[in-house]
Amino acid sequence: MLKKRSKVVSLEQAISNIKDGSSVAIGGHTFRRHPMALVYEIIRQKKKGLKLLGWNNANDMDILVGTGCAESIETSYVGMSMFGLANHFRKAVENGRIKVNEHSETTAIDMFRAGSLGLDFMPTKASLGSDIIRTNPRIKEIECPFTQQKYAAVKAADVDVAIIHAHFSDEYGNIGLDRNRLMENEMDALIAKSAKKVIVSVEQIVNEEFVKNNAHLTFVPGIYVHSVVEAPYGAHPTACDSRYDYDLNHLEEYHNATKESNSFIEYLNKYVYGAKDHYDYLDKIGLQNLKKIKRPEVIVYG
Amino acid sequence: MGSVTNKFLTLDKAVSLIKSNSSITFSGFAHSVTPLAFIREMIRQKIKNLHLIGIGEAWAVDMLAGANMLSKVSLSNFMFEGYGRCKNFSRRVENGSIEIEDFSHFAQISRFAASAIGVPFLPIRSLLGTDVESSNHGKTSKIECPFTNETLLAVAAVKPDYAVIHAHRADRNGNVQLFGNSTSIDEQIRGSKTVFVTVEEIVAEEEISKYSEVNTLPAFLVDYVVEVPYGAHPTGMYRYYSEDFDHIDYYMDACKTEEGFNHYLKEFIFDLNNQWDYLQKVGIKKLHQLKADPYLGYQLGNKLVEED
Amino acid sequence: MQYSTEELMIVAASKQLKNEEVVFVGTGLPMLACLVAKATHAPNLYMLFESGIIDPKPVHLPKGVGDFKLLKGATKSTSLNYVLSLLQGGFIDVGFLGAAEVDQYGNINTTFIGGTYENPKLRLPGSGGANDIASNAKRTLVIMPHQKRKFKKNLSYLTTPGHLQGGESRYEAGLKGGGPSRIITDKAILDFEPTSKKMRVNALHPGVTIEEVQELTEFELVIPADIPTTLTPTDTELTLIRNIDKEGVYINKK
């Protein structure tokens, strides 16, 4: 009897599937659940000309811009939240090095929502009358055929590869989130379903029976998924729901490193180029620091 | 019993409270649930002349015997499941440096149980007719039942000065929770004077009371709690992480000779400062490989499929 | 189908178990015997383990009674005290035992060999649950290799009671359990003569002679006139065993 094909691969192998010049959608929101292990590997493999898409991003896009991997960005926000502006992003835009298409969070999500449903566009009221609809070629004003009401039509995102980070998966790519989760996590499913190829990193690959017994926790079924990578703390330094909190010390360290090119190169040499794989990176962060952000007493959503 | 505010200690502070020349019991069964981080720190702090009272905690006895910290052992059975005898322990019994007394499992657990329920002995039926009856310095005695005149064996209560347990989690009040089988822990803690519990993690109060049917040790039975992630390594904790057989194989190999074991002590205890150093040496990749599967409660191994 | 000696022993042991009996078992060949019995003539056999695990349904073969694999599907996960209390309470029909040394009355030594108790030449693990099981189970089964250095005339130490000094000595000592019923070795099945309680040959494995068995035993065995041959394992039984122990952890495939 034939055995089902496992989709579990190494980090290196997963990212080798991304070609230069592809459009890459990144999951997560501000400092939460960005697939940082996957992002660092994109940098290690020196990908170029990537068209990045997201709906609210931070250090994930900033570091890809700073290392010259990105050609364009389309998301509602790229910033370092309480730490300040995303330095590489701002400099690259000010110097005309990267192209940006503006969005609100709703229009950004809607481009993925349309894609996930196989539609050419999604109608929304968001962005009407603003400079967003005026400057973004992906958003056009339309009239409702029934009520003649004005709407903004957001064109479906054209995503070659989606990269997201989730809690668990079986070896066949059925991706699950813990029962304790945030509603915003569901957006990652829209991102995944709008993509031609989906690469997912998860905190743990689990036995098939666990997924079957918890089918209601599956949020991206395996039919959508190309490859899965096991990467515990794969969102670090961003947070991962009730698994671990933000590593604010490390985010601050990153932000400070982006102020000058010397410090940035030092940062990259230590954490990205200097780490041969994800576990090497975690060893550099250190088990004690990883334990500090894991706080089961405090992080209990829902 | 310690008050709530003084209950939570760091590992080195907790271990510093264990005095030499005392009697002590540890949790442990096969290659699981052994407070090895605590034991390694005891070895580092060179506590001496301990009387270990045990049922089957092979890891505790073998490491402490090998580090020359035991003068007396009261036991039922010490064996490394799947590997054989405890070499360090056996060597020291054979060369006379450890004094022993033998019981069976039920005899020993009944001695703890007697202390736990505040009686000086319990009557049992094991050991009658065998040499074990006379191998324990008079801690067992044939008696005649005052009601039926049948012959029973009275086993004397035992109350070690310290019990050191490793468990899964605790809340801030010191309620401790174990998953899986509880082995001898329940009797050990109720039958000892001062109870130390090291736990993998501290969780919210509601988390513990959600599962009141699972084995919980109520806070009034626990004196001190120390948060020690991977505190049982290389033994395992059901539902949290499996046994580290690579490390265990290495240990067994080292124990073949005294020199080998001393080298192990130096490498994993004396050359390192604390549990964090030890875990850093084991490596995050290895620790993650041991992480239990949520369905199985243990981990089998490599999930990567070889590329064709 | 070709079979190994271990497989023969497992099947012989499984035939000793009756449906709905409660069995106190260790891992290794005894556990395989229970699993085979459960899959054939004894589907309602109850297994319990000294680690406090009752009625498990493992999906992977456990390597010891403390192996987490044994917790899967357990009806009850409790303590050592609980299961041993069941033993003394008379709830256990069969207990399995291993042995370093055994004598002609089925008494077992697992404490030391050579020297004295205070100064042993070779210190062994100790009783563990063995004494409790042998004292209290309604009957016990022993699985061990047949070697002269194991089948001794005089034990260095009597850890676990068989029939003590023979005759009624078990009863006189105050023991409630029935004592050893069968000893299954890689050469033969032994039982005990009903009155004297001396070890007796019950069956010889295919191809084994009575002379061979006596040669491997330091004391004189009771040898009946007619000795049957141990039944060969059926294909069904062998397939079952090999399915449970896929990697051949306990059985040596020849």
Tab-separated table of N, CA, C and O in Angstrom, chain C residues 56-115:
chain	number	residue	atom	x	y	z
C	56	PRO	N	-3.246	-0.719	29.453
C	56	PRO	CA	-2.811	0.179	28.386
C	56	PRO	C	-3.112	-0.392	27.009
C	56	PRO	O	-3.320	-1.594	26.850
C	57	LYS	N	-3.147	0.498	25.985
C	57	LYS	CA	-3.269	0.065	24.601
C	57	LYS	C	-2.172	0.762	23.799
C	57	LYS	O	-2.443	1.692	23.035
C	58	PRO	N	-0.942	0.338	23.966
C	58	PRO	CA	0.174	1.051	23.321
C	58	PRO	C	0.115	0.941	21.808
C	58	PRO	O	-0.257	-0.102	21.280
C	59	VAL	N	0.499	2.023	21.120
C	59	VAL	CA	0.578	1.960	19.656
C	59	VAL	C	2.011	1.666	19.199
C	59	VAL	O	2.235	1.286	18.065
C	60	HIS	N	2.966	1.883	20.107
C	60	HIS	CA	4.357	1.530	19.811
C	60	HIS	C	4.844	0.600	20.917
C	60	HIS	O	4.451	0.733	22.059
C	61	LEU	N	5.731	-0.322	20.574
C	61	LEU	CA	6.181	-1.315	21.548
C	61	LEU	C	6.998	-0.661	22.660
C	61	LEU	O	8.046	-0.083	22.404
C	62	PRO	N	6.525	-0.726	23.910
C	62	PRO	CA	7.281	-0.110	25.009
C	62	PRO	C	8.526	-0.924	25.341
C	62	PRO	O	8.529	-2.141	25.189
C	63	LYS	N	9.577	-0.209	25.792
C	63	LYS	CA	10.820	-0.896	26.102
C	63	LYS	C	10.974	-1.183	27.596
C	63	LYS	O	11.967	-1.766	28.014
C	64	GLY	N	10.027	-0.742	28.390
C	64	GLY	CA	10.124	-0.979	29.828
C	64	GLY	C	8.812	-0.602	30.488
C	64	GLY	O	7.969	0.008	29.850
C	65	VAL	N	8.636	-0.949	31.777
C	65	VAL	CA	7.358	-0.626	32.438
C	65	VAL	C	7.248	0.861	32.717
C	65	VAL	O	6.185	1.365	33.029
C	66	GLY	N	8.372	1.585	32.615
C	66	GLY	CA	8.343	3.014	32.846
C	66	GLY	C	8.352	3.806	31.554
C	66	GLY	O	8.407	5.018	31.546
C	67	ASP	N	8.290	3.100	30.405
C	67	ASP	CA	8.304	3.749	29.102
C	67	ASP	C	6.982	4.494	28.905
C	67	ASP	O	5.911	3.944	29.135
C	68	PHE	N	7.036	5.758	28.453
C	68	PHE	CA	5.817	6.537	28.254
C	68	PHE	C	4.888	5.891	27.232
C	68	PHE	O	3.686	6.135	27.233
C	69	LYS	N	5.453	5.080	26.326
C	69	LYS	CA	4.617	4.435	25.313
C	69	LYS	C	3.538	3.578	25.965
C	69	LYS	O	2.487	3.327	25.374
C	70	LEU	N	3.821	3.139	27.178
C	70	LEU	CA	2.887	2.259	27.873
C	70	LEU	C	1.678	3.031	28.413
C	70	LEU	O	0.677	2.436	28.780
C	71	LEU	N	1.760	4.361	28.460
C	71	LEU	CA	0.644	5.140	29.006
C	71	LEU	C	-0.498	5.299	28.012
C	71	LEU	O	-1.619	5.622	28.401
C	72	LYS	N	-0.234	5.057	26.720
C	72	LYS	CA	-1.255	5.309	25.700
C	72	LYS	C	-2.463	4.420	25.917
C	72	LYS	O	-2.342	3.204	26.052
C	73	GLY	N	-3.626	5.030	25.993
C	73	GLY	CA	-4.844	4.239	26.098
C	73	GLY	C	-5.047	3.566	27.437
C	73	GLY	O	-5.943	2.742	27.589
C	74	ALA	N	-4.231	3.920	28.437
C	74	ALA	CA	-4.402	3.282	29.748
C	74	ALA	C	-5.754	3.678	30.323
C	74	ALA	O	-6.167	4.819	30.239
C	75	THR	N	-6.408	2.690	30.943
C	75	THR	CA	-7.682	2.977	31.569
C	75	THR	C	-7.457	3.783	32.838
C	75	THR	O	-8.263	4.602	33.219
C	76	LYS	N	-6.353	3.470	33.504
C	76	LYS	CA	-6.029	4.175	34.743
C	76	LYS	C	-4.510	4.337	34.848
C	76	LYS	O	-3.771	3.392	34.606
C	77	SER	N	-4.087	5.571	35.175
C	77	SER	CA	-2.657	5.816	35.422
C	77	SER	C	-2.536	6.213	36.863
C	77	SER	O	-2.930	7.309	37.235
C	78	THR	N	-2.025	5.319	37.669
C	78	THR	CA	-2.013	5.604	39.096
C	78	THR	C	-0.628	5.346	39.677
C	78	THR	O	0.373	5.551	38.994
C	79	SER	N	-0.583	4.903	40.915
C	79	SER	CA	0.711	4.821	41.589
C	79	SER	C	1.144	3.386	41.819
C	79	SER	O	0.380	2.444	41.673
C	80	LEU	N	2.405	3.258	42.223
C	80	LEU	CA	2.982	1.968	42.569
C	80	LEU	C	2.210	1.361	43.736
C	80	LEU	O	1.887	0.175	43.748
C	81	ASN	N	1.902	2.197	44.711
C	81	ASN	CA	1.209	1.715	45.903
C	81	ASN	C	-0.144	1.124	45.534
C	81	ASN	O	-0.542	0.071	46.048
C	82	TYR	N	-0.844	1.771	44.623
C	82	TYR	CA	-2.182	1.307	44.235
C	82	TYR	C	-2.119	-0.092	43.625
C	82	TYR	O	-2.859	-0.994	44.022
C	83	VAL	N	-1.233	-0.273	42.638
C	83	VAL	CA	-1.198	-1.581	41.975
C	83	VAL	C	-0.695	-2.676	42.916
C	83	VAL	O	-1.185	-3.812	42.891
C	84	LEU	N	0.253	-2.334	43.775
C	84	LEU	CA	0.740	-3.358	44.713
C	84	LEU	C	-0.306	-3.660	45.787
C	84	LEU	O	-0.388	-4.774	46.300
C	85	SER	N	-1.121	-2.668	46.119
C	85	SER	CA	-2.229	-2.922	47.056
C	85	SER	C	-3.237	-3.874	46.435
C	85	SER	O	-3.809	-4.724	47.123
C	86	LEU	N	-3.453	-3.728	45.125
C	86	LEU	CA	-4.355	-4.660	44.432
C	86	LEU	C	-3.803	-6.074	44.541
C	86	LEU	O	-4.553	-7.043	44.734
C	87	LEU	N	-2.488	-6.157	44.452
C	87	LEU	CA	-1.813	-7.452	44.543
C	87	LEU	C	-2.094	-8.095	45.896
C	87	LEU	O	-2.555	-9.236	45.999
C	88	GLN	N	-1.811	-7.354	46.943
C	88	GLN	CA	-1.996	-7.909	48.280
C	88	GLN	C	-3.467	-8.120	48.593
C	88	GLN	O	-3.836	-8.987	49.365
C	89	GLY	N	-4.316	-7.295	47.962
C	89	GLY	CA	-5.755	-7.432	48.189
C	89	GLY	C	-6.329	-8.665	47.521
C	89	GLY	O	-7.516	-8.949	47.636
C	90	GLY	N	-5.502	-9.403	46.793
C	90	GLY	CA	-5.948	-10.652	46.191
C	90	GLY	C	-6.600	-10.511	44.830
C	90	GLY	O	-7.261	-11.426	44.345
C	91	PHE	N	-6.408	-9.362	44.171
C	91	PHE	CA	-7.070	-9.137	42.890
C	91	PHE	C	-6.260	-9.641	41.701
C	91	PHE	O	-6.766	-9.638	40.575
C	92	ILE	N	-5.017	-10.057	41.932
C	92	ILE	CA	-4.167	-10.429	40.810
C	92	ILE	C	-4.133	-11.947	40.630
C	92	ILE	O	-3.790	-12.678	41.551
C	93	ASP	N	-4.506	-12.391	39.418
C	93	ASP	CA	-4.516	-13.828	39.151
C	93	ASP	C	-3.132	-14.354	38.825
C	93	ASP	O	-2.710	-15.398	39.320
C	94	VAL	N	-2.421	-13.634	37.977
C	94	VAL	CA	-1.113	-14.109	37.506
C	94	VAL	C	-0.083	-13.013	37.618
C	94	VAL	O	-0.365	-11.869	37.313
C	95	GLY	N	1.131	-13.396	38.048
C	95	GLY	CA	2.239	-12.452	38.020
C	95	GLY	C	3.387	-13.058	37.249
C	95	GLY	O	3.645	-14.248	37.348
C	96	PHE	N	4.066	-12.208	36.462
C	96	PHE	CA	5.247	-12.697	35.755
C	96	PHE	C	6.504	-12.319	36.539
C	96	PHE	O	6.590	-11.235	37.106
C	97	LEU	N	7.489	-13.188	36.540
C	97	LEU	CA	8.747	-12.911	37.229
C	97	LEU	C	9.932	-13.235	36.335
C	97	LEU	O	9.836	-14.091	35.462
C	98	GLY	N	11.039	-12.544	36.578
C	98	GLY	CA	12.306	-12.917	35.951
C	98	GLY	C	13.187	-13.462	37.055
C	98	GLY	O	12.865	-13.352	38.224
C	99	ALA	N	14.330	-14.060	36.729
C	99	ALA	CA	15.172	-14.630	37.789
C	99	ALA	C	16.635	-14.614	37.416
C	99	ALA	O	17.004	-14.907	36.284
C	100	ALA	N	17.470	-14.289	38.393
C	100	ALA	CA	18.906	-14.439	38.197
C	100	ALA	C	19.269	-15.888	38.547
C	100	ALA	O	19.987	-16.550	37.823
C	101	GLU	N	18.739	-16.336	39.705
C	101	GLU	CA	18.961	-17.727	40.127
C	101	GLU	C	17.640	-18.294	40.619
C	101	GLU	O	16.869	-17.592	41.269
C	102	VAL	N	17.388	-19.571	40.350
C	102	VAL	CA	16.187	-20.227	40.856
C	102	VAL	C	16.602	-21.574	41.430
C	102	VAL	O	17.563	-22.192	40.961
C	103	ASP	N	15.879	-22.025	42.489
C	103	ASP	CA	16.229	-23.338	43.056
C	103	ASP	C	15.109	-24.342	42.770
C	103	ASP	O	14.139	-24.021	42.089
C	104	GLN	N	15.213	-25.526	43.322
C	104	GLN	CA	14.286	-26.582	42.927
C	104	GLN	C	12.857	-26.354	43.423
C	104	GLN	O	11.935	-27.026	42.981
C	105	TYR	N	12.681	-25.411	44.357
C	105	TYR	CA	11.322	-25.102	44.827
C	105	TYR	C	10.790	-23.823	44.194
C	105	TYR	O	9.775	-23.280	44.614
C	106	GLY	N	11.550	-23.349	43.174
C	106	GLY	CA	11.085	-22.144	42.495
C	106	GLY	C	11.355	-20.866	43.264
C	106	GLY	O	10.800	-19.811	42.942
C	107	ASN	N	12.206	-20.928	44.304
C	107	ASN	CA	12.590	-19.696	45.002
C	107	ASN	C	13.591	-18.961	44.115
C	107	ASN	O	14.383	-19.579	43.415
C	108	ILE	N	13.550	-17.628	44.167
C	108	ILE	CA	14.367	-16.839	43.234
C	108	ILE	C	15.314	-15.907	43.979
C	108	ILE	O	14.960	-15.388	45.037
C	109	ASN	N	16.486	-15.694	43.402
C	109	ASN	CA	17.443	-14.749	43.957
C	109	ASN	C	17.706	-13.632	42.951
C	109	ASN	O	18.056	-13.890	41.807
C	110	THR	N	17.468	-12.375	43.387
C	110	THR	CA	17.886	-11.244	42.551
C	110	THR	C	18.602	-10.204	43.409
C	110	THR	O	18.561	-9.011	43.123
C	111	THR	N	19.232	-10.636	44.492
C	111	THR	CA	19.874	-9.681	45.408
C	111	THR	C	21.396	-9.689	45.333
C	111	THR	O	22.022	-8.663	45.151
C	112	PHE	N	22.035	-10.851	45.499
C	112	PHE	CA	23.491	-10.895	45.295
C	112	PHE	C	23.940	-12.329	45.013
C	112	PHE	O	23.247	-13.287	45.352
C	113	ILE	N	25.114	-12.450	44.394
C	113	ILE	CA	25.703	-13.769	44.136
C	113	ILE	C	27.126	-13.775	44.666
C	113	ILE	O	27.903	-12.873	44.370
C	114	GLY	N	27.437	-14.736	45.515
C	114	GLY	CA	28.802	-14.869	46.053
C	114	GLY	C	29.058	-13.896	47.192
C	114	GLY	O	28.584	-12.775	47.174
C	115	GLY	N	29.855	-14.317	48.174
C	115	GLY	CA	30.154	-13.462	49.323
C	115	GLY	C	28.996	-13.480	50.310
C	115	GLY	O	28.243	-14.450	50.386
